[in-house]
Coordinates of C-alpha atoms in Angstrom, one line a residue:
Chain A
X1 CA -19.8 -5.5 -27.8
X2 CA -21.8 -8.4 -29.3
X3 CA -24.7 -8.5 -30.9
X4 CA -26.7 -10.4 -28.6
X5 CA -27.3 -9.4 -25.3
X6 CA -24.2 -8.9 -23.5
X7 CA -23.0 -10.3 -20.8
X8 CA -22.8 -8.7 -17.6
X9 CA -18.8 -8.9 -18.3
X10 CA -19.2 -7.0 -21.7
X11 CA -21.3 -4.0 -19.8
X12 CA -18.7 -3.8 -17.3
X13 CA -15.7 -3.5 -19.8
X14 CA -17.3 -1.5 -22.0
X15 CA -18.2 0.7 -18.6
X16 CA -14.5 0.8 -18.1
X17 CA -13.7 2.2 -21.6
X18 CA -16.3 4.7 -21.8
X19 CA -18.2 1.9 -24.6
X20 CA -21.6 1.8 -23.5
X21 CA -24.8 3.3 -25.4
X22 CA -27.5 4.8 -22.7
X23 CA -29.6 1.4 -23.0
X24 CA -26.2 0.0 -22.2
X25 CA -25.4 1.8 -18.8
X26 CA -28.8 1.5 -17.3
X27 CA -28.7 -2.2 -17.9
X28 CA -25.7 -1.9 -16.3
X29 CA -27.4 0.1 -13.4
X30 CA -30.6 -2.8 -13.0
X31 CA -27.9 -5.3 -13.0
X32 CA -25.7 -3.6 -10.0
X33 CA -28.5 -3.2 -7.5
X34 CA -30.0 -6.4 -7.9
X35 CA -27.9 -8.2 -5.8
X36 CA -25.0 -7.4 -3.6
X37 CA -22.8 -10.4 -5.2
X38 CA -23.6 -8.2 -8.2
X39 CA -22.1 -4.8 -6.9
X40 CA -19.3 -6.8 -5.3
X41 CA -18.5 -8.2 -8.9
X42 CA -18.3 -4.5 -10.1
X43 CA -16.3 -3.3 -7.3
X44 CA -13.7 -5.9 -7.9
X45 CA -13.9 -5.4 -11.6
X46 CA -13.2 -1.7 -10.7
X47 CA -10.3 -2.3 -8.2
X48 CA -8.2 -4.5 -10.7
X49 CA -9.1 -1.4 -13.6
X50 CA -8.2 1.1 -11.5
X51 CA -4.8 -0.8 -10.3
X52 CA -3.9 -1.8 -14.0
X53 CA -3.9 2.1 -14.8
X54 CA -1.8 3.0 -11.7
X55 CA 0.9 0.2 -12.9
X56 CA 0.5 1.6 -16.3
X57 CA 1.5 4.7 -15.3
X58 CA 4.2 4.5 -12.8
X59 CA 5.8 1.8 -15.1
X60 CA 6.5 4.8 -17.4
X61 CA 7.7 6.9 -14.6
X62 CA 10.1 4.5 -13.8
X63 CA 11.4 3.8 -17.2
X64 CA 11.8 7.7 -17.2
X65 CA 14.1 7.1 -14.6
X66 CA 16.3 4.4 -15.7
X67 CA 17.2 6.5 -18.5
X68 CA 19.2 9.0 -16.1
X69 CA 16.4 11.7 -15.1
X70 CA 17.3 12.6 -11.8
X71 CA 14.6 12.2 -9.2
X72 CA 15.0 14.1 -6.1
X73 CA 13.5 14.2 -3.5
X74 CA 11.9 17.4 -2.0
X75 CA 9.6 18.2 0.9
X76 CA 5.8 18.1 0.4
X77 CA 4.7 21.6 -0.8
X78 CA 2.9 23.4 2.1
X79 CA 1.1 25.8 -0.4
X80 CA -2.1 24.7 -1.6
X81 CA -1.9 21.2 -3.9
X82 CA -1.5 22.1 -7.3
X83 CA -4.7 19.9 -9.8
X84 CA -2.9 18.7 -12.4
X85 CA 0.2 18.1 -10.8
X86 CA -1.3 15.2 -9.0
X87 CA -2.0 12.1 -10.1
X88 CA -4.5 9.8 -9.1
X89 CA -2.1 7.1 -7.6
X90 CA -0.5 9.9 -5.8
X91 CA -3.5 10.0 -3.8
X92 CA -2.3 9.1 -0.4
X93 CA 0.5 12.0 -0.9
X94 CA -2.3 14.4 -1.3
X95 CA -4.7 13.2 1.2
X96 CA -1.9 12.9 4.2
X97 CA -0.7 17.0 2.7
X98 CA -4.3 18.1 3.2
X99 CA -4.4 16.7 6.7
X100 CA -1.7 18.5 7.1
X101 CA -2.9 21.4 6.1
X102 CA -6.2 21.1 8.1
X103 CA -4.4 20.8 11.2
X104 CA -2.2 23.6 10.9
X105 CA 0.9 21.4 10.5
X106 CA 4.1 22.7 9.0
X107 CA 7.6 20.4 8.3
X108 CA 10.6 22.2 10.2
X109 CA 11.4 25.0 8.2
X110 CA 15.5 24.7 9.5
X111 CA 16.1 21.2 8.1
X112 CA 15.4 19.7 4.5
X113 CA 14.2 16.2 4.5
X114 CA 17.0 15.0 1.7
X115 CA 19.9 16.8 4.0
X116 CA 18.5 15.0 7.1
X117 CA 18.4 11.5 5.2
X118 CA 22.2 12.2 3.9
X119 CA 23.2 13.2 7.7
X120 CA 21.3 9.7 8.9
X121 CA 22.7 8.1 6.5
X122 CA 26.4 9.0 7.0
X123 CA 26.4 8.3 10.5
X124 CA 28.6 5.1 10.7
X125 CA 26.5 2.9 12.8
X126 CA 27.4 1.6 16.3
X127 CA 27.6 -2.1 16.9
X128 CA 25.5 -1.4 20.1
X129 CA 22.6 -3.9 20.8
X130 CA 19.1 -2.3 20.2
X131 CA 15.8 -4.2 21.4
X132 CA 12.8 -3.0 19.8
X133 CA 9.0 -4.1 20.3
X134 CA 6.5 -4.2 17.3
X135 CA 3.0 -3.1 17.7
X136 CA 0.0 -4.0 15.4
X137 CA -1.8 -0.6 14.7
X138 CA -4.8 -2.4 13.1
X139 CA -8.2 -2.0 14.4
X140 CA -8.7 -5.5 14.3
X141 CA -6.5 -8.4 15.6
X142 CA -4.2 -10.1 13.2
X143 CA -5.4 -13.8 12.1
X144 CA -2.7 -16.2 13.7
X145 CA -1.8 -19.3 11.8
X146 CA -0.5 -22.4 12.5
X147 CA 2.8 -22.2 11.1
X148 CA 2.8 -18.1 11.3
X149 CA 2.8 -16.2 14.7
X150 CA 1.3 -12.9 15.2
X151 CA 4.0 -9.9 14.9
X152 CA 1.7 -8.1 17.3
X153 CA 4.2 -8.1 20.4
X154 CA 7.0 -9.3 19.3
X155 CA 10.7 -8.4 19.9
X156 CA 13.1 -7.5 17.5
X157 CA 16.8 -7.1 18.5
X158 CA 19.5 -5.9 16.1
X159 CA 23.5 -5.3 15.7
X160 CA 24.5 -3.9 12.8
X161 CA 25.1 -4.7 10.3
X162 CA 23.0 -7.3 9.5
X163 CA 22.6 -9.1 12.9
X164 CA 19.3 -9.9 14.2
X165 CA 16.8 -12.1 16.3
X166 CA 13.1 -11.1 15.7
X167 CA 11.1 -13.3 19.0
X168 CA 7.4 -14.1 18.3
X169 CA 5.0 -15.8 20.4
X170 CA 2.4 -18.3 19.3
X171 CA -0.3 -18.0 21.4
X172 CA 0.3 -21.0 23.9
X173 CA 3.6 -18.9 24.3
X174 CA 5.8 -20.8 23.0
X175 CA 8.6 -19.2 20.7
X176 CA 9.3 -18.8 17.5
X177 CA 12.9 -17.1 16.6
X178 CA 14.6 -16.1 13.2
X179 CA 17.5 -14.3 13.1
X180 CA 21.2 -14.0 11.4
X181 CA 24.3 -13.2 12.4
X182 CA 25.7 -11.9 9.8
X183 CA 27.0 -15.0 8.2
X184 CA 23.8 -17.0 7.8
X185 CA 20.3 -17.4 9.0
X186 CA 18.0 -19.3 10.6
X187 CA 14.6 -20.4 11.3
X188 CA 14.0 -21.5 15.2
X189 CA 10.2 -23.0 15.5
X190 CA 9.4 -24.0 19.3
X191 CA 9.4 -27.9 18.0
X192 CA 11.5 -29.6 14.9
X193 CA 14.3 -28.5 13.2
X194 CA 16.3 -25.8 13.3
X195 CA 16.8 -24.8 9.5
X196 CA 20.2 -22.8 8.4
X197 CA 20.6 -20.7 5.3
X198 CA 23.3 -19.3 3.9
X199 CA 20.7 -16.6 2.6
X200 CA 21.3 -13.7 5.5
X201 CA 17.5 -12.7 4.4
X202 CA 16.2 -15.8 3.5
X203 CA 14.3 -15.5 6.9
X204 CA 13.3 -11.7 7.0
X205 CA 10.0 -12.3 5.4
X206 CA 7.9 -11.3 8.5
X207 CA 9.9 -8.2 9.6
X208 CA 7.9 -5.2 8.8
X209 CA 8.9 -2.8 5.8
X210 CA 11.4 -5.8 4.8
X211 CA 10.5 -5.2 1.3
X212 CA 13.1 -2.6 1.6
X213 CA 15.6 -4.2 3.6
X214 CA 13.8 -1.9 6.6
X215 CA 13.9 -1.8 10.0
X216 CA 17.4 -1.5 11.4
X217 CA 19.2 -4.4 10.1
X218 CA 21.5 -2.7 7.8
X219 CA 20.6 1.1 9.0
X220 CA 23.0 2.1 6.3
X221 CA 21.7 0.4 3.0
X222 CA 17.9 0.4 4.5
X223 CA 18.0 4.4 4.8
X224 CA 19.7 4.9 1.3
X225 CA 16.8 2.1 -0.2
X226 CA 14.9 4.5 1.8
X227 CA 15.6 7.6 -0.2
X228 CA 15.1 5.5 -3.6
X229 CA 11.8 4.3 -2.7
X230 CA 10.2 6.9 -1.0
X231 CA 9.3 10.7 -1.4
X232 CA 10.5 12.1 2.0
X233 CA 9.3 15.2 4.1
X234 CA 10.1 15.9 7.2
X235 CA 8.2 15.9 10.8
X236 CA 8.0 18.9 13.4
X237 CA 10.4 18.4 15.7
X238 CA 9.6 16.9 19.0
X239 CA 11.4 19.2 21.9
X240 CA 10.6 17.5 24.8
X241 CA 12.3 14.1 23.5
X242 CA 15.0 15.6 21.1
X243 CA 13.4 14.0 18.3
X244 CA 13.2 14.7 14.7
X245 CA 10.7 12.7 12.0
X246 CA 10.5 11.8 8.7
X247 CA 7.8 10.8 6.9
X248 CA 8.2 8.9 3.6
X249 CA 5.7 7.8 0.6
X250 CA 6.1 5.2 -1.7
X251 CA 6.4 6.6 -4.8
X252 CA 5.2 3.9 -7.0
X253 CA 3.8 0.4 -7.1
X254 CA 6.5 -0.7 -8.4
X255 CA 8.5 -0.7 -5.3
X256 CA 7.0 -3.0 -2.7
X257 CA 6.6 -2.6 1.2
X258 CA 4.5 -0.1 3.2
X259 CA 2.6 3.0 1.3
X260 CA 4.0 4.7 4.3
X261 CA 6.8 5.2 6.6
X262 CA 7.3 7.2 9.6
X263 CA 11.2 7.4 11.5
X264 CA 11.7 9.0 15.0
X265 CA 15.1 9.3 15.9
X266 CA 17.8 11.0 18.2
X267 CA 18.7 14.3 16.2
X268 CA 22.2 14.4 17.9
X269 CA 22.9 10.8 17.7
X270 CA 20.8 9.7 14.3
X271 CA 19.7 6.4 17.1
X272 CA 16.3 5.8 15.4
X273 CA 13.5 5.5 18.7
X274 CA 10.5 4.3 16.5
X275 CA 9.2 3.6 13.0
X276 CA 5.6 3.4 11.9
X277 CA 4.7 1.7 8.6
X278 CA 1.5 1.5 7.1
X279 CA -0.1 0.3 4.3
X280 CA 2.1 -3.0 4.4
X281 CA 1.6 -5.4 1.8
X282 CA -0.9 -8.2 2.3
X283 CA -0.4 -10.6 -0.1
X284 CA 1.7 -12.9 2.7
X285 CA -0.7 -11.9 5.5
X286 CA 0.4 -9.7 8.4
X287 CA -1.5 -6.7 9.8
X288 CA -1.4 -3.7 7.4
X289 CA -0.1 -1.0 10.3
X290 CA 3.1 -1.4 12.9
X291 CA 4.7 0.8 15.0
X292 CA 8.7 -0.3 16.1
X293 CA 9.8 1.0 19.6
X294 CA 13.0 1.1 20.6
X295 CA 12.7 -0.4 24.2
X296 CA 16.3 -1.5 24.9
X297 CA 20.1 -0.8 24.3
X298 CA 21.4 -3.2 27.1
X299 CA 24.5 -5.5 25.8
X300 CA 23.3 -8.9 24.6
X301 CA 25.8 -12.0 24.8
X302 CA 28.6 -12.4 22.2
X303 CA 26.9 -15.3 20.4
X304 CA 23.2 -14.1 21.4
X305 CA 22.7 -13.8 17.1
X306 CA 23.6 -17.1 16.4
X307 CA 20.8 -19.5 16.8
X308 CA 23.0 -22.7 19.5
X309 CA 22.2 -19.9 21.9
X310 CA 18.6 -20.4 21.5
X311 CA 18.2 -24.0 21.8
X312 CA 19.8 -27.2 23.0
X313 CA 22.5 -29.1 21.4
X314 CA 19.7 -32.1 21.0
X315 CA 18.2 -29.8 18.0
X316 CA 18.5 -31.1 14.8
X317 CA 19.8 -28.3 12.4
X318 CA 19.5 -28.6 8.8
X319 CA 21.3 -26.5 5.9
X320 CA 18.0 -24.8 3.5
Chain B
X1 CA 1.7 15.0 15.4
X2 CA -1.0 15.2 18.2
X3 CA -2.6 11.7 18.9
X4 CA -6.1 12.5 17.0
X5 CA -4.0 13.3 13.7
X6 CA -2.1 10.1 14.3
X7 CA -5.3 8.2 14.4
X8 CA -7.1 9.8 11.5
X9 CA -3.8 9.1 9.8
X10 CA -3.6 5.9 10.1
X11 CA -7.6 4.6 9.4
X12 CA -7.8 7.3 6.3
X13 CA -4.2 5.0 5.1
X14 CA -6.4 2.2 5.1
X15 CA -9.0 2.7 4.1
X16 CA -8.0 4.7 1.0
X17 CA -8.5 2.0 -1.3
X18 CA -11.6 1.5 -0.9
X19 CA -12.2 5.1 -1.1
X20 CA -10.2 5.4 -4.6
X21 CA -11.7 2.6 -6.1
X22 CA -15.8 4.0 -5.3
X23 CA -14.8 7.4 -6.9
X24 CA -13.0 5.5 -9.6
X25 CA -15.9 3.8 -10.4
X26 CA -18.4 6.9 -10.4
X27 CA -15.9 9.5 -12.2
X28 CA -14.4 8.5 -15.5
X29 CA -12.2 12.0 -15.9
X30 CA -8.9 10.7 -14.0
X31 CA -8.1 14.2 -13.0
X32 CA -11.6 14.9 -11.7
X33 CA -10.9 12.2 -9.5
X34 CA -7.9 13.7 -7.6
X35 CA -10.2 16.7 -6.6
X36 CA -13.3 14.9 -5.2
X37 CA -10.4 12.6 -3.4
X38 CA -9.1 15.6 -1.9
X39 CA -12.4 16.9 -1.2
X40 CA -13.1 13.6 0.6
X41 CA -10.0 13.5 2.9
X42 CA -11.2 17.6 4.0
X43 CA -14.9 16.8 4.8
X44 CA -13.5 13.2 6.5
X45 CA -11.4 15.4 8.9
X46 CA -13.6 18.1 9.6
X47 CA -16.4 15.5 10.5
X48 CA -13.7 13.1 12.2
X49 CA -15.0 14.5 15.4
X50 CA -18.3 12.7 14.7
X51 CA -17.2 9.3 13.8
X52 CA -18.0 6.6 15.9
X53 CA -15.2 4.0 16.2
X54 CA -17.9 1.3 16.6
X55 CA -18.8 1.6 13.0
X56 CA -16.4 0.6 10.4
X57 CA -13.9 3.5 9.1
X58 CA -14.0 1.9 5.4
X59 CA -17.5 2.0 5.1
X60 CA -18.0 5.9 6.8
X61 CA -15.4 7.1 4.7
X62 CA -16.7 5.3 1.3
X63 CA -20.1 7.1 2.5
X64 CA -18.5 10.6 2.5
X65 CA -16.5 9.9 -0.8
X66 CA -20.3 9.3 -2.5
X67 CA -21.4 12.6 -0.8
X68 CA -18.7 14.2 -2.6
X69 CA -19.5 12.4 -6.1
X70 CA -22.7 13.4 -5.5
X71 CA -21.6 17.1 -4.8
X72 CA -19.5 16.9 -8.1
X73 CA -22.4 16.0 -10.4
X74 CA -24.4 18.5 -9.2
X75 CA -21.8 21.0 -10.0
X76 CA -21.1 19.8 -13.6
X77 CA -24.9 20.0 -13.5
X78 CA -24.9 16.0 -14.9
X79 CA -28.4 15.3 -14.6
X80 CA -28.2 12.0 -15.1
X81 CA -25.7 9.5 -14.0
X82 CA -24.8 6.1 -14.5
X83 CA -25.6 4.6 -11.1
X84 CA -29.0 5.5 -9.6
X85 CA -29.4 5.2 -5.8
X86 CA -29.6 2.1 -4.6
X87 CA -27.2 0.8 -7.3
X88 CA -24.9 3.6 -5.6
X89 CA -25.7 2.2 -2.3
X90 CA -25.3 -1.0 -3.2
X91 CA -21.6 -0.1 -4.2
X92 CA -20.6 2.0 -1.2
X93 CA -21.4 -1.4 0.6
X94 CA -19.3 -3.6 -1.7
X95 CA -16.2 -1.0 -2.1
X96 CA -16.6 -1.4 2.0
X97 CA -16.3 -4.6 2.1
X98 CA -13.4 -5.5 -1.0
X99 CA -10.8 -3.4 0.5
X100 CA -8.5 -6.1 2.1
X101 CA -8.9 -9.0 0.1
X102 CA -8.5 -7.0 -3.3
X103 CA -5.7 -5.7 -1.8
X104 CA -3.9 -8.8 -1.4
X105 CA -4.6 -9.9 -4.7
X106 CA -4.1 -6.8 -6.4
X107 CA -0.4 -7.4 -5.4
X108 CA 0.2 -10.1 -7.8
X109 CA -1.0 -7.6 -10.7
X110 CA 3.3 -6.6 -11.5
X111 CA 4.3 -10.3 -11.7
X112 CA 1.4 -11.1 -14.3
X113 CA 1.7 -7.8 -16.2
X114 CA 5.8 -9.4 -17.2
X115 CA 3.8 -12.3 -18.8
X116 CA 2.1 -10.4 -21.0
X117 CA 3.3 -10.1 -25.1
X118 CA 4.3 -6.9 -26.8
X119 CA 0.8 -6.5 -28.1
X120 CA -0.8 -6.5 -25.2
X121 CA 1.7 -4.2 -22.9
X122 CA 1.1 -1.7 -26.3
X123 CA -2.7 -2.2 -25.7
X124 CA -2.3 -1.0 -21.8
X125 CA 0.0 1.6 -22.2
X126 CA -2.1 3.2 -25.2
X127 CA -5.2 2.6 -23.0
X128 CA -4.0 3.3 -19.4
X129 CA -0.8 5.4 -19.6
X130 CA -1.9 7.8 -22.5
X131 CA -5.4 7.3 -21.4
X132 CA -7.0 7.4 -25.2
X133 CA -10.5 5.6 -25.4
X134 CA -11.1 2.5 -27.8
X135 CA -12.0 4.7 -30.7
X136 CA -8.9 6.9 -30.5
X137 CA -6.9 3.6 -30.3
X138 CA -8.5 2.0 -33.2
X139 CA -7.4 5.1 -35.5
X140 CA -3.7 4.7 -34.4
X141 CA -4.0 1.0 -34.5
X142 CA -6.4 1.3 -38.2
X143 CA -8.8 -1.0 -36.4
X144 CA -12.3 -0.4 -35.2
X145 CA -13.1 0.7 -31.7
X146 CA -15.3 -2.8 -31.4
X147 CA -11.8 -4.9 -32.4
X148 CA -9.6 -2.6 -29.8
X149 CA -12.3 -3.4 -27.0
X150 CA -12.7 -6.9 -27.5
X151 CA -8.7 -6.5 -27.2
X152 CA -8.6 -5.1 -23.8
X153 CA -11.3 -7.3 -22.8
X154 CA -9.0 -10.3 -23.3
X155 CA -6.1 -8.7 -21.8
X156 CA -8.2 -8.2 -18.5
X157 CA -9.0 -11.5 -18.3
X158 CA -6.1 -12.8 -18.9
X159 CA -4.2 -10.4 -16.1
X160 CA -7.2 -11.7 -14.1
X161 CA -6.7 -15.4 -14.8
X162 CA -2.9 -15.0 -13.9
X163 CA -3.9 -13.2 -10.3
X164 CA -6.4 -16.1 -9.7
X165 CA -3.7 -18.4 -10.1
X166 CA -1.5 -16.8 -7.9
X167 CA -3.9 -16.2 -5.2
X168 CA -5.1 -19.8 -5.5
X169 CA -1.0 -20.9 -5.4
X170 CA -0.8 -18.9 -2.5
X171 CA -3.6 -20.3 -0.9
X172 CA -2.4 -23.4 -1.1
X173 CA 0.8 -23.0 0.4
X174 CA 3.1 -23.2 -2.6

């Protein structure tokens, strides 16, 4: 630290390394609380730290993998969390076990979350047509845009693989589509020109869980990204609907998408009813929470993915 | 999962951020941390019953999370701590009110880290993945603890600079 008076820059990294004399930390402390800009400086000062670390150390984790250590996923232990197993980035895995815990809760004890995820996954997928509506979980309303409608009602329809039209409505209700059908993309704004790639996810940015190629459009891959991404255990089973769970956790920041996933699905016919992610990233906007209901499984047209069924031949269409 | 679970689910996934970061910036023993976390999620639960959804979640939970520092020091029997009172008030407030935005920007934290030279990526992972302290650093390094701090300091602000960048790019619509 320097000589002269440090700055209130130098008291907070030297705060960070463990630097600072006595003198040091309560000027540290006067500076804090007299002003909340001040403690709002800290706090971000202690975010970015406390993120760096987390990097640090899953980066290592993951280079531990690359080099052929076999990861595999396993329930969540039921028994009491053990200290030093944990680390501190696996904090949501250990906050959502003790709720758990506190409620009494305990995964199936007649299916293992990695066999379920291999039977999901090797269920060839139908090429039926599922509708699905997306929910923003959020306690507060997302910010709409101009250019960006909300996701908070909007309809999702898939055939795999890779098929999709996601409908979301500005606030005037007009339209805005994106979809693929399975041989390019497209970008459908109520007004202007219709834009083509040959990309199929050059439009999936607003999907939710996209990160990972989730929800739905190509169960098969999705599921198996899935299993790489995500430590997996599974949910009691709900009788009264035949449906099973799964709950996943990101397992490192180096994997984007949602710190948290949660599947109902059909546990005869693997038909996945709803998804919950949350935690999503921000950095594009968005809410943080969604829940995906499966709402329909009528028969759309034949050409209902390709976007001339969505507008009029006067449309201009461009290639991206 | 009953519908109460669901919904204490879903604000303590928010909000633990906010809630990490405050006990990060109390507790400097990393594993200490995990415990008082865990301690926070059990007394937010068993007191869920008494939260009132008027108020913001962040901000009740930050509360319970400085309860629980508090708690800890008291049992190490530290009688003195960095952060008096109001200085610890004043952060519960500001951890509160951070979550979202450093969130967002937090994000761009893996792109920059790839910009950063050999030196620097040794720096962090002798700092942050082995967790040794200036001083130990300096030894391996045959430095002083002063040259290895001014060292991170730089590499911080660099990261930071790149973020800033980003978020501004972003911002922008670029």
């Amino acid at each position: 630290m320097s000589q002269l008076r440090p700055s209130h820059e130098e008291l907070i990294n030297g705060y960070l390394d463990g630097m600072l004399t006595a003198d040091q930390e309560a000027e540290l402390n006067v500076w804090v609380k007299a002003s909340s800009a001040n403690a709002a400086i800290f706090a971000e000062w202690v975010a970015f730290d406390t993120r760096l670390a987390e990097h640090c150390r899953n980066a290592s984790v993951i280079q531990t993998n690359a080099a052929g250590l076999q990861k595999t996923i396993r329930p969540l232990p039921v028994k009491r969390l053990i200290r030093d197993k944990m680390k501190f980035a696996g904090g949501i895995a250990a906050s959502i076990l003790v709720l758990l815990m506190v409620f009494s809760w305990r995964p199936s004890s007649r299916l293992n979350a990695s066999t379920e995820l291999d039977r999901l996954i090797a269920i060839e997928p139908d090429s039926a047509d599922r509708s699905y509506r997306i929910t923003n979980l959020d306690p507060y309303p997302e910010s709409v845009e101009e250019r960006r409608p909300p996701l908070e009602g909007a309809m999702l329809h898939v055939r795999q693989p890779n098929s999709y039209v996601l409908e979301r409505m500005f606030t005037d209700g007009s339209l805005f589509l994106t979809g693929c059908d399975g041989e390019s993309s497209w970008a459908l704004p109520p007004k202007g020109k219709v834009i083509v790639s040959r990309d199929l996810e050059r439009f999936r940015g607003p999907l939710p869980g996209h990160q990972h190629g989730l929800p739905f459009v190509n169960l098969k891959s999705d599921l198996q990204q899935l299993r790489e991404a995500y430590d997996l255990a599974l949910l009691p089973e709900d009788q009264k609907k035949g449906l099973n769970g799964l709950v996943g956790f990101k397992k490192s920041h180096e994997y984007r998408g949602a710190r948290q996933v949660l599947i109902w699905y059909d546990g005869k016919t693997g038909v996945i009813r709803k998804m919950q992610f949350e935690g999503l990233p921000q950095a594009r906007g968005g809410p943080a929470s969604v829940a995906v209901d499966l709402v329909d499984q009528g028969r759309k047209p034949d050409r209902y993915y390709q976007h001339s069924s969505h507008h009029d031949s006067n449309r201009e269409v461009v290639e991206d | 999962m009953d519908e109460r679970m669901r919904q204490a689910t879903r604000l303590w996934t928010l909000a633990l951020p906010a809630v990490s970061w405050f006990v990060a910036s109390q507790v400097r023993v990393v594993q200490d941390r995990d415990d008082i976390l865990q301690d926070t999620v059990v007394a937010v639960i068993d007191s869920f019953d008494r939260y009132n959804p008027s108020q913001p979640f962040v901000a009740w939970a930050v509360g319970i999370a400085r309860n629980q520092v508090l708690l800890y020091f008291r049992r190490k029997n530290r009688e003195r701590t960095v952060f008096d009172s109001l200085a610890m008030e004043a952060l519960v407030q500001a951890f509160s009110e951070t979550v979202t935005e450093s969130t967002v920007r937090l994000d761009f934290l893996g792109d920059c880290m790839q910009g950063l030279d050999e030196t620097a990526r040794e720096l962090c992972r002798l700092r942050y993945e082995l967790d040794m302290k200036p001083a130990t650093i300096a030894v391996k390094l045959g430095t002083t603890a002063n040259n290895v701090a001014k060292s991170l300091q730089r590499v911080r602000d660099r990261l930071r600079d790149c973020i800033e960048h980003k978020t501004r790019a972003l911002e922008s619509g670029l």
